[in-house]
Amino acid sequence: VQLQASGGGLVQAGGSLRLSCAVSGGTFTSYAMGWFRQVPGKEREFVTAINWRGEIYYADSVKGRFTISRDNAKNTVYLQMNSLKPEDTGVYSCAAGLFYSGSLSSEYNYWGQGTQVTVSS
């Protein structure tokens, strides 16, 4: 199973970005999909996840600003990020989990390479 994240970039505070994560191999509809972010010197942080039933979970820090969605026909999960803040800066990685869709990164089975998001103030 391979995950390819894209869509990162540099944006001013208050702006928007849309990340994509394309999944190849395996059965996409069997996976819960999550997004995590990390900055140097800090632990990887849960952002959001969507499971095979379409149930969605968000970290409190992004509720109301970020939206996760999945397109099963395209084997792709998206992360729409609005009202971005400088503290949203980090490397965003997508992950696929066979039996888990929560906030623990160690429980996900497959990871993409990450895409850099930088929010300037």
Short mmCIF file of C-alpha atoms in Angstrom, two decimals:
data_model
loop_
_atom_site.label_atom_id
_atom_site.label_comp_id
_atom_site.label_asym_id
_atom_site.label_seq_id
_atom_site.Cartn_x
_atom_site.Cartn_y
_atom_site.Cartn_z
CA VAL A 1 0.00 0.00 0.00
CA GLN A 2 1.39 3.39 -0.98
CA LEU A 3 0.19 6.81 0.07
CA GLN A 4 1.11 9.99 -1.77
CA ALA A 5 0.34 13.31 -0.10
CA SER A 6 0.31 16.58 -1.99
CA GLY A 7 -1.01 20.12 -1.84
CA GLY A 8 1.17 21.71 0.80
CA GLY A 9 2.69 25.13 0.42
CA LEU A 10 3.18 28.59 1.87
CA VAL A 11 0.11 30.58 2.78
CA GLN A 12 -0.64 33.66 4.83
CA ALA A 13 -2.57 33.45 8.05
CA GLY A 14 -6.29 33.30 7.34
CA GLY A 15 -5.74 31.57 4.04
CA SER A 16 -6.68 28.10 2.84
CA LEU A 17 -5.02 25.00 1.49
CA ARG A 18 -6.33 21.66 0.31
CA LEU A 19 -4.24 18.57 0.84
CA SER A 20 -4.75 15.34 -1.03
CA CYS A 21 -3.61 11.82 -0.27
CA ALA A 22 -3.84 9.25 -3.04
CA VAL A 23 -3.76 5.60 -2.01
CA SER A 24 -2.66 2.78 -4.26
CA GLY A 25 -2.71 -0.91 -3.47
CA GLY A 26 -5.02 -2.63 -1.06
CA THR A 27 -8.72 -1.92 -0.77
CA PHE A 28 -9.22 1.76 -0.07
CA THR A 29 -12.70 1.33 1.39
CA SER A 30 -11.26 -0.98 4.05
CA TYR A 31 -9.05 1.73 5.48
CA ALA A 32 -9.65 4.45 7.94
CA MET A 33 -7.66 7.49 6.82
CA GLY A 34 -5.98 9.97 9.10
CA TRP A 35 -3.98 13.16 8.86
CA PHE A 36 -1.19 13.99 11.28
CA ARG A 37 1.25 16.87 11.47
CA GLN A 38 4.67 17.33 12.97
CA VAL A 39 7.09 20.15 13.59
CA PRO A 40 10.77 19.65 14.43
CA GLY A 41 11.34 18.84 18.05
CA LYS A 42 7.72 17.95 18.76
CA GLU A 43 5.68 14.78 18.77
CA ARG A 44 3.55 13.91 15.80
CA GLU A 45 0.10 15.40 16.35
CA PHE A 46 -3.27 13.98 15.35
CA VAL A 47 -5.29 16.30 13.13
CA THR A 48 -8.28 14.35 11.85
CA ALA A 49 -9.48 10.95 10.69
CA ILE A 50 -12.34 9.43 8.74
CA ASN A 51 -13.22 5.76 8.95
CA TRP A 52 -14.78 3.30 6.53
CA ARG A 53 -18.27 4.27 7.73
CA GLY A 54 -17.63 7.96 7.14
CA GLU A 55 -17.38 8.78 10.83
CA ILE A 56 -15.07 11.73 11.38
CA TYR A 57 -12.89 12.84 14.26
CA TYR A 58 -11.06 16.15 14.67
CA ALA A 59 -8.49 17.46 17.05
CA ASP A 60 -9.94 20.31 19.08
CA SER A 61 -7.38 22.69 17.62
CA VAL A 62 -8.76 22.32 14.10
CA LYS A 63 -12.49 21.87 14.68
CA GLY A 64 -14.52 24.31 12.63
CA ARG A 65 -11.57 25.14 10.36
CA PHE A 66 -10.48 21.85 8.80
CA THR A 67 -12.61 19.35 6.91
CA ILE A 68 -11.65 15.81 5.99
CA SER A 69 -13.35 13.94 3.19
CA ARG A 70 -12.76 10.87 1.10
CA ASP A 71 -13.56 9.93 -2.48
CA ASN A 72 -13.70 6.15 -2.63
CA ALA A 73 -13.94 6.19 -6.43
CA LYS A 74 -10.59 8.00 -6.62
CA ASN A 75 -8.94 6.25 -3.65
CA THR A 76 -8.18 9.67 -2.27
CA VAL A 77 -8.66 11.48 1.02
CA TYR A 78 -8.68 15.27 1.26
CA LEU A 79 -8.00 17.79 3.96
CA GLN A 80 -9.51 21.22 3.40
CA MET A 81 -7.82 23.70 5.70
CA ASN A 82 -9.40 27.12 6.17
CA SER A 83 -8.61 30.04 8.45
CA LEU A 84 -5.06 28.82 8.75
CA LYS A 85 -2.94 29.97 11.65
CA PRO A 86 0.85 30.07 12.07
CA GLU A 87 0.55 27.25 14.61
CA ASP A 88 -0.83 25.02 11.85
CA THR A 89 2.63 24.99 10.28
CA GLY A 90 4.18 21.54 9.98
CA VAL A 91 4.69 18.50 7.82
CA TYR A 92 1.32 16.92 7.18
CA SER A 93 1.25 13.18 6.65
CA CYS A 94 -1.60 10.91 5.74
CA ALA A 95 -2.00 7.45 7.18
CA ALA A 96 -4.16 4.41 6.56
CA GLY A 97 -5.42 2.13 9.29
CA LEU A 98 -7.00 -1.27 8.81
CA PHE A 99 -8.70 -1.57 12.17
CA TYR A 100 -8.21 1.80 13.77
CA SER A 101 -9.33 5.35 13.12
CA GLY A 102 -8.37 7.20 16.24
CA SER A 103 -5.66 9.60 17.27
CA LEU A 104 -2.79 7.20 18.01
CA SER A 105 -0.30 7.34 15.18
CA SER A 106 1.22 4.00 16.22
CA GLU A 107 -2.03 2.23 15.38
CA TYR A 108 -1.99 3.17 11.69
CA ASN A 109 -0.55 0.65 9.26
CA TYR A 110 0.66 2.73 6.32
CA TRP A 111 2.07 6.24 5.93
CA GLY A 112 2.71 8.71 3.17
CA GLN A 113 5.83 10.84 2.89
CA GLY A 114 4.33 14.11 4.13
CA THR A 115 3.82 17.54 2.62
CA GLN A 116 5.02 20.81 4.14
CA VAL A 117 2.50 23.43 5.17
CA THR A 118 3.84 26.82 6.21
CA VAL A 119 1.54 29.55 7.48
CA SER A 120 3.08 33.00 7.75
CA SER A 121 1.81 35.64 10.14
#
